Amino acid sequence: MRPVAAGSADRAPQVTEEVNVKRILSAVAAAALLFWAASAAAVQEAKIIKSHQDFGDYRVFYSVFNSEFIKPEIARNYQLIRGKDRAFVNVSVVKKDGSKGLPAEMSGTATNLMQQSRPLKFQEVRDGDAIYYLAPLRFDDEETLTFDVNVTLPDGRTENITFRRRLERD
């Protein structure tokens, strides 16, 4: 028979307690990892940039892009100024059934983070069967702008689109 060491009866609850603490810490770590993974997936999903909005039978597409993406001949024909510090707000209206661009009316504003607002003046551009509307604007490098655009649809209804973009010089 082995002799029982002094205090070994006291150690048994301590060992059990250490095992329980390790299990709890492992469970907390696993939960934290699961939460982090779910958060990362949500952030990835939030990075998807919305580029259209539906209003009844109509779909309104919108984007903002650097003016140098416009073909030089289209810029000449429509007297559009191209440059690294210039962008275009592009809006088009189509029927959800997939038809080509439809005539519409646009107005709007671009507002920076300091709440300085400037009007957007849209110009209709027809390129073959496509109809779209461009509003030129100047911007500072890495400027974030909120665009508020009113679109009068072919059926006469006026709808509003608001979106935010960060613009950078290429």
mmCIF file of C-alpha atoms in Angstrom:
data_model
loop_
_atom_site.group_PDB
_atom_site.id
_atom_site.type_symbol
_atom_site.label_atom_id
_atom_site.label_comp_id
_atom_site.label_asym_id
_atom_site.label_seq_id
_atom_site.Cartn_x
_atom_site.Cartn_y
_atom_site.Cartn_z
ATOM 1 C CA MET A 1 0.000 0.000 0.000
ATOM 2 C CA ARG A 2 1.322 3.386 -0.940
ATOM 3 C CA PRO A 3 1.597 6.040 1.628
ATOM 4 C CA VAL A 4 -0.671 8.987 1.047
ATOM 5 C CA ALA A 5 1.225 12.236 0.795
ATOM 6 C CA ALA A 6 0.241 14.955 3.118
ATOM 7 C CA GLY A 7 -2.197 17.354 1.524
ATOM 8 C CA SER A 8 -3.010 15.107 -1.475
ATOM 9 C CA ALA A 9 -6.655 15.160 -0.518
ATOM 10 C CA ASP A 10 -6.473 18.943 -0.758
ATOM 11 C CA ARG A 11 -4.898 18.765 -4.249
ATOM 12 C CA ALA A 12 -7.708 16.742 -5.839
ATOM 13 C CA PRO A 13 -10.232 19.606 -5.764
ATOM 14 C CA GLN A 14 -7.503 21.976 -6.993
ATOM 15 C CA VAL A 15 -6.716 19.754 -10.021
ATOM 16 C CA THR A 16 -10.415 19.450 -10.828
ATOM 17 C CA GLU A 17 -10.777 23.215 -10.537
ATOM 18 C CA GLU A 18 -7.799 23.761 -12.910
ATOM 19 C CA VAL A 19 -9.352 21.384 -15.447
ATOM 20 C CA ASN A 20 -12.673 23.241 -15.224
ATOM 21 C CA VAL A 21 -10.937 26.616 -15.690
ATOM 22 C CA LYS A 22 -9.104 25.264 -18.762
ATOM 23 C CA ARG A 23 -12.377 23.971 -20.205
ATOM 24 C CA ILE A 24 -14.078 27.321 -19.607
ATOM 25 C CA LEU A 25 -11.167 29.216 -21.193
ATOM 26 C CA SER A 26 -11.237 26.860 -24.180
ATOM 27 C CA ALA A 27 -14.976 27.406 -24.599
ATOM 28 C CA VAL A 28 -14.557 31.193 -24.341
ATOM 29 C CA ALA A 29 -11.723 31.109 -26.899
ATOM 30 C CA ALA A 30 -13.827 28.994 -29.272
ATOM 31 C CA ALA A 31 -16.798 31.349 -28.881
ATOM 32 C CA ALA A 32 -14.550 34.377 -29.479
ATOM 33 C CA LEU A 33 -13.125 32.755 -32.614
ATOM 34 C CA LEU A 34 -16.617 31.952 -33.877
ATOM 35 C CA PHE A 35 -17.765 35.533 -33.171
ATOM 36 C CA TRP A 36 -14.688 36.925 -34.975
ATOM 37 C CA ALA A 37 -15.356 34.732 -38.027
ATOM 38 C CA ALA A 38 -19.008 35.806 -38.137
ATOM 39 C CA SER A 39 -17.975 39.466 -37.788
ATOM 40 C CA ALA A 40 -15.417 39.130 -40.584
ATOM 41 C CA ALA A 41 -18.085 37.639 -42.854
ATOM 42 C CA ALA A 42 -20.452 40.504 -42.015
ATOM 43 C CA VAL A 43 -17.748 43.070 -42.798
ATOM 44 C CA GLN A 44 -17.046 41.385 -46.143
ATOM 45 C CA GLU A 45 -20.762 41.457 -46.930
ATOM 46 C CA ALA A 46 -20.953 45.147 -45.968
ATOM 47 C CA LYS A 47 -18.155 45.964 -48.437
ATOM 48 C CA ILE A 48 -20.408 45.071 -51.359
ATOM 49 C CA ILE A 49 -21.143 48.352 -53.070
ATOM 50 C CA LYS A 50 -24.741 48.737 -54.121
ATOM 51 C CA SER A 51 -25.056 50.165 -57.629
ATOM 52 C CA HIS A 52 -28.776 50.125 -58.385
ATOM 53 C CA GLN A 53 -32.162 50.619 -56.828
ATOM 54 C CA ASP A 54 -35.564 49.368 -57.971
ATOM 55 C CA PHE A 55 -38.698 51.510 -58.151
ATOM 56 C CA GLY A 56 -41.704 49.529 -59.379
ATOM 57 C CA ASP A 57 -41.000 48.398 -62.965
ATOM 58 C CA TYR A 58 -37.878 50.576 -63.197
ATOM 59 C CA ARG A 59 -34.285 49.984 -62.146
ATOM 60 C CA VAL A 60 -32.004 52.973 -61.628
ATOM 61 C CA PHE A 61 -28.272 52.292 -61.973
ATOM 62 C CA TYR A 62 -25.752 54.713 -60.513
ATOM 63 C CA SER A 63 -21.989 54.981 -60.247
ATOM 64 C CA VAL A 64 -19.177 57.462 -59.833
ATOM 65 C CA PHE A 65 -15.994 57.121 -61.848
ATOM 66 C CA ASN A 66 -12.901 59.085 -62.805
ATOM 67 C CA SER A 67 -13.469 61.226 -65.889
ATOM 68 C CA GLU A 68 -10.469 59.705 -67.668
ATOM 69 C CA PHE A 69 -12.522 56.532 -68.205
ATOM 70 C CA ILE A 70 -14.715 58.418 -70.705
ATOM 71 C CA LYS A 71 -13.615 57.838 -74.283
ATOM 72 C CA PRO A 72 -11.932 60.988 -75.669
ATOM 73 C CA GLU A 73 -14.352 61.120 -78.637
ATOM 74 C CA ILE A 74 -17.415 61.028 -76.362
ATOM 75 C CA ALA A 75 -15.830 63.721 -74.171
ATOM 76 C CA ARG A 76 -15.290 65.894 -77.274
ATOM 77 C CA ASN A 77 -18.804 65.322 -78.633
ATOM 78 C CA TYR A 78 -20.434 66.259 -75.322
ATOM 79 C CA GLN A 79 -17.844 68.857 -74.260
ATOM 80 C CA LEU A 80 -16.935 66.902 -71.135
ATOM 81 C CA ILE A 81 -13.728 67.823 -69.337
ATOM 82 C CA ARG A 82 -11.445 64.952 -68.406
ATOM 83 C CA GLY A 83 -8.789 65.047 -65.647
ATOM 84 C CA LYS A 84 -7.352 63.195 -62.650
ATOM 85 C CA ASP A 85 -9.262 65.445 -60.220
ATOM 86 C CA ARG A 86 -12.565 65.137 -62.054
ATOM 87 C CA ALA A 87 -15.234 62.490 -61.847
ATOM 88 C CA PHE A 88 -18.660 61.805 -63.281
ATOM 89 C CA VAL A 89 -21.784 60.721 -61.485
ATOM 90 C CA ASN A 90 -23.459 58.320 -63.913
ATOM 91 C CA VAL A 91 -27.176 57.494 -63.659
ATOM 92 C CA SER A 92 -29.324 55.469 -66.032
ATOM 93 C CA VAL A 93 -32.905 54.218 -65.936
ATOM 94 C CA VAL A 94 -34.078 50.953 -67.484
ATOM 95 C CA LYS A 95 -37.155 48.767 -67.275
ATOM 96 C CA LYS A 96 -36.545 45.713 -65.114
ATOM 97 C CA ASP A 97 -37.353 43.547 -68.147
ATOM 98 C CA GLY A 98 -33.909 44.434 -69.523
ATOM 99 C CA SER A 99 -34.729 47.209 -71.976
ATOM 100 C CA LYS A 100 -32.152 49.806 -72.981
ATOM 101 C CA GLY A 101 -31.778 53.149 -71.236
ATOM 102 C CA LEU A 102 -34.878 55.315 -70.936
ATOM 103 C CA PRO A 103 -35.199 59.100 -70.896
ATOM 104 C CA ALA A 104 -35.497 60.597 -67.409
ATOM 105 C CA GLU A 105 -34.764 63.797 -65.535
ATOM 106 C CA MET A 106 -32.062 64.112 -62.868
ATOM 107 C CA SER A 107 -31.002 66.626 -60.252
ATOM 108 C CA GLY A 108 -28.898 66.280 -57.163
ATOM 109 C CA THR A 109 -26.106 67.305 -54.855
ATOM 110 C CA ALA A 110 -22.715 66.031 -53.698
ATOM 111 C CA THR A 111 -21.853 66.725 -50.051
ATOM 112 C CA ASN A 112 -18.462 66.200 -48.411
ATOM 113 C CA LEU A 113 -17.776 65.189 -44.813
ATOM 114 C CA MET A 114 -17.624 68.878 -43.796
ATOM 115 C CA GLN A 115 -21.249 69.184 -45.033
ATOM 116 C CA GLN A 116 -20.188 71.406 -47.948
ATOM 117 C CA SER A 117 -22.684 70.771 -50.720
ATOM 118 C CA ARG A 118 -22.458 71.397 -54.452
ATOM 119 C CA PRO A 119 -25.137 70.919 -57.093
ATOM 120 C CA LEU A 120 -24.921 68.178 -59.703
ATOM 121 C CA LYS A 121 -25.826 69.225 -63.242
ATOM 122 C CA PHE A 122 -26.706 66.158 -65.273
ATOM 123 C CA GLN A 123 -26.267 66.007 -69.024
ATOM 124 C CA GLU A 124 -27.982 63.397 -71.184
ATOM 125 C CA VAL A 125 -25.618 61.220 -73.225
ATOM 126 C CA ARG A 126 -26.818 58.962 -76.026
ATOM 127 C CA ASP A 127 -24.392 56.309 -77.183
ATOM 128 C CA GLY A 128 -26.122 54.001 -79.660
ATOM 129 C CA ASP A 129 -29.194 52.570 -77.894
ATOM 130 C CA ALA A 130 -27.877 53.572 -74.472
ATOM 131 C CA ILE A 131 -29.135 56.666 -72.653
ATOM 132 C CA TYR A 132 -27.375 57.750 -69.500
ATOM 133 C CA TYR A 133 -26.877 60.924 -67.527
ATOM 134 C CA LEU A 134 -23.521 62.333 -66.443
ATOM 135 C CA ALA A 135 -22.854 65.053 -63.876
ATOM 136 C CA PRO A 136 -19.250 66.279 -63.751
ATOM 137 C CA LEU A 137 -17.573 67.231 -60.501
ATOM 138 C CA ARG A 138 -14.131 68.077 -59.161
ATOM 139 C CA PHE A 139 -12.853 66.289 -56.085
ATOM 140 C CA ASP A 140 -9.918 66.242 -53.691
ATOM 141 C CA ASP A 141 -7.819 63.092 -53.412
ATOM 142 C CA GLU A 142 -9.343 60.579 -50.992
ATOM 143 C CA GLU A 143 -12.493 62.679 -50.626
ATOM 144 C CA THR A 144 -15.669 61.007 -49.378
ATOM 145 C CA LEU A 145 -18.860 62.386 -50.891
ATOM 146 C CA THR A 146 -22.521 61.658 -50.247
ATOM 147 C CA PHE A 147 -24.623 61.856 -53.394
ATOM 148 C CA ASP A 148 -28.297 62.723 -53.179
ATOM 149 C CA VAL A 149 -29.988 62.301 -56.576
ATOM 150 C CA ASN A 150 -33.625 62.892 -57.525
ATOM 151 C CA VAL A 151 -34.712 60.870 -60.545
ATOM 152 C CA THR A 152 -37.943 61.609 -62.402
ATOM 153 C CA LEU A 153 -38.891 58.285 -63.985
ATOM 154 C CA PRO A 154 -40.590 57.939 -67.393
ATOM 155 C CA ASP A 155 -43.964 57.480 -65.641
ATOM 156 C CA GLY A 156 -43.582 60.908 -63.951
ATOM 157 C CA ARG A 157 -42.790 59.714 -60.412
ATOM 158 C CA THR A 158 -39.771 61.292 -58.715
ATOM 159 C CA GLU A 159 -37.640 58.969 -56.592
ATOM 160 C CA ASN A 160 -34.573 59.670 -54.472
ATOM 161 C CA ILE A 161 -31.273 57.795 -54.328
ATOM 162 C CA THR A 162 -28.609 58.505 -51.716
ATOM 163 C CA PHE A 163 -25.195 56.845 -51.757
ATOM 164 C CA ARG A 164 -21.660 57.515 -50.552
ATOM 165 C CA ARG A 165 -18.363 57.010 -52.363
ATOM 166 C CA ARG A 166 -14.713 57.702 -51.618
ATOM 167 C CA LEU A 167 -12.930 59.222 -54.610
ATOM 168 C CA GLU A 168 -9.219 58.922 -55.307
ATOM 169 C CA ARG A 169 -7.028 60.345 -58.031
ATOM 170 C CA ASP A 170 -5.539 57.647 -60.212
#
